Tab-separated table of N, CA and C in Angstrom:
chain	number	residue	atom	x	y	z
H	1	MET	N	69.609	99.357	92.844
H	1	MET	CA	70.817	99.510	92.063
H	1	MET	C	71.395	98.128	91.792
H	2	LYS	N	71.801	97.885	90.560
H	2	LYS	CA	72.414	96.620	90.174
H	2	LYS	C	73.926	96.836	90.078
H	3	ILE	N	74.682	96.028	90.805
H	3	ILE	CA	76.128	96.138	90.815
H	3	ILE	C	76.708	94.842	90.269
H	4	GLU	N	77.609	94.965	89.321
H	4	GLU	CA	78.276	93.808	88.724
H	4	GLU	C	79.779	93.980	88.853
H	5	PRO	N	80.545	92.984	89.239
H	5	PRO	CA	80.073	91.675	89.667
H	5	PRO	C	79.315	91.770	90.987
H	6	ALA	N	78.373	90.882	91.162
H	6	ALA	CA	77.455	90.918	92.303
H	6	ALA	C	78.180	90.876	93.646
H	7	GLU	N	79.314	90.192	93.716
H	7	GLU	CA	80.029	90.094	94.986
H	7	GLU	C	80.609	91.440	95.444
H	8	CYS	N	80.612	92.438	94.575
H	8	CYS	CA	81.107	93.769	94.947
H	8	CYS	C	80.017	94.632	95.587
H	9	ALA	N	78.785	94.182	95.557
H	9	ALA	CA	77.675	94.977	96.079
H	9	ALA	C	77.866	95.322	97.552
H	10	ASP	N	78.279	94.349	98.374
H	10	ASP	CA	78.464	94.612	99.798
H	10	ASP	C	79.522	95.683	100.035
H	11	LEU	N	80.632	95.618	99.298
H	11	LEU	CA	81.699	96.598	99.451
H	11	LEU	C	81.236	97.985	99.042
H	12	VAL	N	80.511	98.093	97.932
H	12	VAL	CA	80.028	99.384	97.448
H	12	VAL	C	79.026	99.981	98.441
H	13	VAL	N	78.118	99.167	98.933
H	13	VAL	CA	77.129	99.641	99.905
H	13	VAL	C	77.819	100.087	101.185
H	14	GLN	N	78.802	99.324	101.635
H	14	GLN	CA	79.546	99.666	102.851
H	14	GLN	C	80.229	101.025	102.683
H	15	GLN	N	80.844	101.258	101.544
H	15	GLN	CA	81.541	102.526	101.306
H	15	GLN	C	80.578	103.698	101.191
H	16	SER	N	79.426	103.473	100.575
H	16	SER	CA	78.501	104.577	100.340
H	16	SER	C	77.613	104.891	101.533
H	17	SER	N	77.545	103.980	102.525
H	17	SER	CA	76.680	104.223	103.675
H	17	SER	C	77.476	104.533	104.941
H	18	GLN	N	78.739	104.833	104.780
H	18	GLN	CA	79.605	105.100	105.925
H	18	GLN	C	79.165	106.368	106.665
H	19	ASP	N	79.169	106.306	107.998
H	19	ASP	CA	78.849	107.457	108.829
H	19	ASP	C	80.056	108.384	108.837
H	20	ILE	N	79.907	109.567	108.261
H	20	ILE	CA	81.045	110.479	108.145
H	20	ILE	C	81.036	111.593	109.192
H	21	THR	N	80.144	111.490	110.196
H	21	THR	CA	80.125	112.467	111.269
H	21	THR	C	81.456	112.409	112.012
H	22	GLY	N	82.085	113.563	112.239
H	22	GLY	CA	83.357	113.600	112.952
H	22	GLY	C	84.559	113.255	112.102
H	23	ILE	N	84.348	113.137	110.799
H	23	ILE	CA	85.458	112.887	109.887
H	23	ILE	C	85.645	114.142	109.037
H	24	ASN	N	86.856	114.674	109.046
H	24	ASN	CA	87.171	115.837	108.213
H	24	ASN	C	87.810	115.323	106.927
H	25	MET	N	87.290	115.782	105.801
H	25	MET	CA	87.768	115.255	104.537
H	25	MET	C	87.942	116.374	103.516
H	26	ALA	N	89.040	116.283	102.792
H	26	ALA	CA	89.273	117.173	101.652
H	26	ALA	C	89.260	116.295	100.410
H	27	THR	N	88.516	116.703	99.410
H	27	THR	CA	88.384	115.912	98.189
H	27	THR	C	88.606	116.783	96.967
H	28	ALA	N	89.302	116.242	96.002
H	28	ALA	CA	89.479	116.916	94.712
H	28	ALA	C	88.952	115.985	93.637
H	29	ILE	N	88.172	116.531	92.716
H	29	ILE	CA	87.646	115.754	91.599
H	29	ILE	C	88.176	116.369	90.314
H	30	VAL	N	88.815	115.537	89.508
H	30	VAL	CA	89.399	115.992	88.250
H	30	VAL	C	88.596	115.394	87.108
H	31	ALA	N	88.083	116.257	86.241
H	31	ALA	CA	87.299	115.792	85.094
H	31	ALA	C	88.186	114.996	84.145
H	32	GLY	N	87.619	113.940	83.574
H	32	GLY	CA	88.344	113.115	82.613
H	32	GLY	C	88.323	113.716	81.230
H	33	GLU	N	88.959	113.039	80.297
H	33	GLU	CA	89.018	113.519	78.925
H	33	GLU	C	87.674	113.425	78.223
H	34	LYS	N	86.879	112.417	78.579
H	34	LYS	CA	85.573	112.217	77.958
H	34	LYS	C	84.485	112.730	78.887
H	35	PRO	N	83.371	113.188	78.340
H	35	PRO	CA	82.251	113.612	79.196
H	35	PRO	C	81.800	112.471	80.109
H	36	GLY	N	81.563	112.789	81.367
H	36	GLY	CA	81.108	111.788	82.319
H	36	GLY	C	82.225	111.045	83.018
H	37	GLU	N	83.482	111.287	82.662
H	37	GLU	CA	84.606	110.647	83.332
H	37	GLU	C	85.192	111.594	84.370
H	38	SER	N	85.600	111.044	85.495
H	38	SER	CA	86.251	111.853	86.519
H	38	SER	C	87.148	110.987	87.390
H	39	THR	N	88.092	111.626	88.052
H	39	THR	CA	88.960	110.978	89.025
H	39	THR	C	88.886	111.803	90.291
H	40	SER	N	88.713	111.130	91.443
H	40	SER	CA	88.620	111.872	92.705
H	40	SER	C	89.744	111.461	93.645
H	41	TYR	N	90.194	112.440	94.442
H	41	TYR	CA	91.238	112.229	95.440
H	41	TYR	C	90.732	112.794	96.756
H	42	SER	N	90.915	112.058	97.867
H	42	SER	CA	90.410	112.488	99.174
H	42	SER	C	91.460	112.286	100.253
H	43	VAL	N	91.419	113.171	101.255
H	43	VAL	CA	92.254	113.049	102.449
H	43	VAL	C	91.312	113.166	103.639
H	44	ALA	N	91.421	112.251	104.620
H	44	ALA	CA	90.510	112.263	105.766
H	44	ALA	C	91.278	112.293	107.081
H	45	SER	N	90.678	112.966	108.069
H	45	SER	CA	91.170	112.902	109.444
H	45	SER	C	89.972	112.670	110.348
H	46	TYR	N	90.203	112.058	111.511
H	46	TYR	CA	89.119	111.587	112.366
H	46	TYR	C	89.149	112.260	113.732
H	47	GLU	N	87.980	112.709	114.196
H	47	GLU	CA	87.833	113.238	115.544
H	47	GLU	C	87.450	112.122	116.517
H	48	ASP	N	86.818	111.068	116.039
H	48	ASP	CA	86.306	109.975	116.859
H	48	ASP	C	87.245	108.771	116.765
H	49	ASP	N	87.900	108.429	117.876
H	49	ASP	CA	88.858	107.322	117.867
H	49	ASP	C	88.219	105.984	117.505
H	50	ALA	N	86.952	105.781	117.869
H	50	ALA	CA	86.275	104.515	117.553
H	50	ALA	C	86.117	104.355	116.043
H	51	LYS	N	85.706	105.426	115.369
H	51	LYS	CA	85.571	105.362	113.906
H	51	LYS	C	86.934	105.189	113.253
H	52	LEU	N	87.926	105.867	113.820
H	52	LEU	CA	89.274	105.741	113.291
H	52	LEU	C	89.746	104.294	113.384
H	53	ALA	N	89.509	103.649	114.523
H	53	ALA	CA	89.947	102.265	114.713
H	53	ALA	C	89.286	101.332	113.706
H	54	THR	N	87.988	101.523	113.470
H	54	THR	CA	87.261	100.684	112.518
H	54	THR	C	87.788	100.894	111.105
H	55	ASP	N	87.914	102.155	110.691
H	55	ASP	CA	88.390	102.447	109.338
H	55	ASP	C	89.864	102.095	109.174
H	56	LYS	N	90.631	102.262	110.257
H	56	LYS	CA	92.053	101.925	110.194
H	56	LYS	C	92.238	100.442	109.927
H	57	LYS	N	91.446	99.615	110.601
H	57	LYS	CA	91.539	98.165	110.401
H	57	LYS	C	91.271	97.812	108.943
H	58	ALA	N	90.239	98.417	108.362
H	58	ALA	CA	89.914	98.160	106.953
H	58	ALA	C	91.011	98.682	106.040
H	59	ALA	N	91.559	99.852	106.373
H	59	ALA	CA	92.576	100.474	105.519
H	59	ALA	C	93.894	99.706	105.554
H	60	GLU	N	94.235	99.155	106.707
H	60	GLU	CA	95.510	98.446	106.834
H	60	GLU	C	95.575	97.220	105.936
H	61	THR	N	94.441	96.624	105.641
H	61	THR	CA	94.456	95.444	104.782
H	61	THR	C	94.752	95.812	103.338
H	62	LYS	N	94.476	97.061	102.980
H	62	LYS	CA	94.689	97.534	101.602
H	62	LYS	C	94.151	96.520	100.601
H	63	ASP	N	92.919	96.106	100.841
H	63	ASP	CA	92.296	95.054	100.042
H	63	ASP	C	91.008	95.575	99.414
H	64	LEU	N	90.954	95.578	98.100
H	64	LEU	CA	89.747	95.990	97.393
H	64	LEU	C	88.789	94.812	97.201
H	65	GLN	N	89.110	93.681	97.799
H	65	GLN	CA	88.261	92.496	97.787
H	65	GLN	C	87.871	92.055	96.376
H	66	GLY	N	88.794	92.205	95.439
H	66	GLY	CA	88.537	91.793	94.063
H	66	GLY	C	87.626	92.740	93.301
H	67	CYS	N	87.364	93.910	93.879
H	67	CYS	CA	86.435	94.865	93.259
H	67	CYS	C	87.182	96.075	92.716
H	68	ASP	N	88.292	95.823	92.051
H	68	ASP	CA	89.017	96.931	91.451
H	68	ASP	C	88.327	97.443	90.193
H	69	LYS	N	87.407	96.661	89.641
H	69	LYS	CA	86.574	97.095	88.507
H	69	LYS	C	85.163	96.584	88.724
H	70	PHE	N	84.186	97.473	88.595
H	70	PHE	CA	82.791	97.075	88.745
H	70	PHE	C	81.906	98.079	88.031
H	71	SER	N	80.634	97.734	87.882
H	71	SER	CA	79.674	98.647	87.270
H	71	SER	C	78.462	98.786	88.180
H	72	MET	N	77.810	99.934	88.086
H	72	MET	CA	76.586	100.201	88.836
H	72	MET	C	75.537	100.677	87.842
H	73	GLU	N	74.338	100.106	87.915
H	73	GLU	CA	73.265	100.509	87.007
H	73	GLU	C	72.008	100.789	87.816
H	74	MET	N	71.399	101.949	87.528
H	74	MET	CA	70.167	102.319	88.204
H	74	MET	C	69.347	103.199	87.270
H	75	GLN	N	68.087	102.882	87.136
H	75	GLN	CA	67.145	103.623	86.302
H	75	GLN	C	67.681	103.829	84.884
H	76	GLY	N	68.286	102.770	84.336
H	76	GLY	CA	68.765	102.803	82.966
H	76	GLY	C	70.100	103.501	82.765
H	77	MET	N	70.701	104.040	83.816
H	77	MET	CA	71.997	104.704	83.715
H	77	MET	C	73.069	103.789	84.274
H	78	LYS	N	74.130	103.584	83.502
H	78	LYS	CA	75.192	102.679	83.916
H	78	LYS	C	76.493	103.441	84.126
H	79	LEU	N	77.134	103.189	85.268
H	79	LEU	CA	78.435	103.758	85.585
H	79	LEU	C	79.445	102.625	85.661
H	80	ASN	N	80.587	102.810	85.029
H	80	ASN	CA	81.680	101.860	85.137
H	80	ASN	C	82.726	102.477	86.049
H	81	ALA	N	83.220	101.712	87.001
H	81	ALA	CA	84.168	102.237	87.968
H	81	ALA	C	85.376	101.322	88.094
H	82	SER	N	86.501	101.945	88.407
H	82	SER	CA	87.705	101.185	88.734
H	82	SER	C	88.374	101.883	89.906
H	83	ALA	N	89.090	101.112	90.704
H	83	ALA	CA	89.768	101.666	91.872
H	83	ALA	C	91.109	100.983	92.038
H	84	GLU	N	92.046	101.719	92.608
H	84	GLU	CA	93.340	101.132	92.926
H	84	GLU	C	93.900	101.818	94.161
H	85	ILE	N	94.727	101.099	94.877
H	85	ILE	CA	95.393	101.659	96.047
H	85	ILE	C	96.767	102.112	95.596
H	86	LEU	N	97.085	103.374	95.876
H	86	LEU	CA	98.343	103.973	95.449
H	86	LEU	C	99.367	103.937	96.577
H	87	GLU	N	100.633	104.015	96.223
H	87	GLU	CA	101.691	104.137	97.222
H	87	GLU	C	101.702	105.582	97.709
H	88	ALA	N	101.741	105.777	99.023
H	88	ALA	CA	101.750	107.125	99.580
H	88	ALA	C	102.361	107.103	100.972
H	89	THR	N	102.965	108.214	101.359
H	89	THR	CA	103.506	108.365	102.704
H	89	THR	C	103.140	109.750	103.222
H	90	SER	N	103.101	109.866	104.542
H	90	SER	CA	102.878	111.165	105.188
H	90	SER	C	103.404	111.066	106.609
H	91	ASP	N	103.237	112.123	107.372
H	91	ASP	CA	103.654	112.116	108.775
H	91	ASP	C	102.620	111.430	109.662
H	92	ALA	N	101.484	111.045	109.108
H	92	ALA	CA	100.426	110.399	109.873
H	92	ALA	C	100.828	108.971	110.236
H	93	GLU	N	100.156	108.417	111.240
H	93	GLU	CA	100.412	107.039	111.652
H	93	GLU	C	100.088	106.057	110.529
H	94	LEU	N	99.030	106.331	109.780
H	94	LEU	CA	98.614	105.478	108.670
H	94	LEU	C	98.228	106.354	107.490
H	95	THR	N	98.765	106.038	106.344
H	95	THR	CA	98.424	106.755	105.115
H	95	THR	C	97.941	105.754	104.087
H	96	VAL	N	96.771	105.988	103.542
H	96	VAL	CA	96.236	105.145	102.481
H	96	VAL	C	95.779	106.072	101.367
H	97	ALA	N	96.247	105.817	100.184
H	97	ALA	CA	95.822	106.607	99.029
H	97	ALA	C	95.142	105.681	98.043
H	98	THR	N	93.973	106.076	97.616
H	98	THR	CA	93.248	105.298	96.617
H	98	THR	C	92.927	106.197	95.440
H	99	LYS	N	92.785	105.603	94.300
H	99	LYS	CA	92.406	106.319	93.081
H	99	LYS	C	91.212	105.590	92.500
H	100	SER	N	90.167	106.327	92.183
H	100	SER	CA	89.015	105.708	91.544
H	100	SER	C	88.661	106.475	90.285
H	101	ASN	N	88.230	105.742	89.300
H	101	ASN	CA	87.802	106.323	88.035
H	101	ASN	C	86.359	105.892	87.786
H	102	ILE	N	85.539	106.835	87.378
H	102	ILE	CA	84.143	106.553	87.089
H	102	ILE	C	83.816	107.109	85.712
H	103	SER	N	83.209	106.291	84.884
H	103	SER	CA	82.743	106.775	83.584
H	103	SER	C	81.284	106.383	83.411
H	104	MET	N	80.569	107.259	82.756
H	104	MET	CA	79.137	107.059	82.548
H	104	MET	C	78.892	106.813	81.074
H	105	ASP	N	78.153	105.728	80.758
H	105	ASP	CA	77.839	105.463	79.360
H	105	ASP	C	77.119	106.665	78.757
H	106	GLY	N	77.576	107.084	77.592
H	106	GLY	CA	76.931	108.203	76.915
H	106	GLY	C	77.345	109.518	77.481
């Protein structure tokens, strides 16, 4: 898979290869106006304190590492993605809300 800008590859791989065992997650995906566009929303809770500590540290920085916009291309198919961290509150110790948009050429 080719990811542009190249410096976003590590972040994308890290997010896509995360061990989700013991993590409870609810996700909603909303179709966009154009074919191939969507927006997803997720809420997670953790059974494993070690995983929570690792993800909490990453979440507290609220840093997209300059990868708020990137593209992924594989086998001739290109996806354009954007992400942002939203303001959110809850009764939880830590609340992080992110919004990502993905569109597929064609």
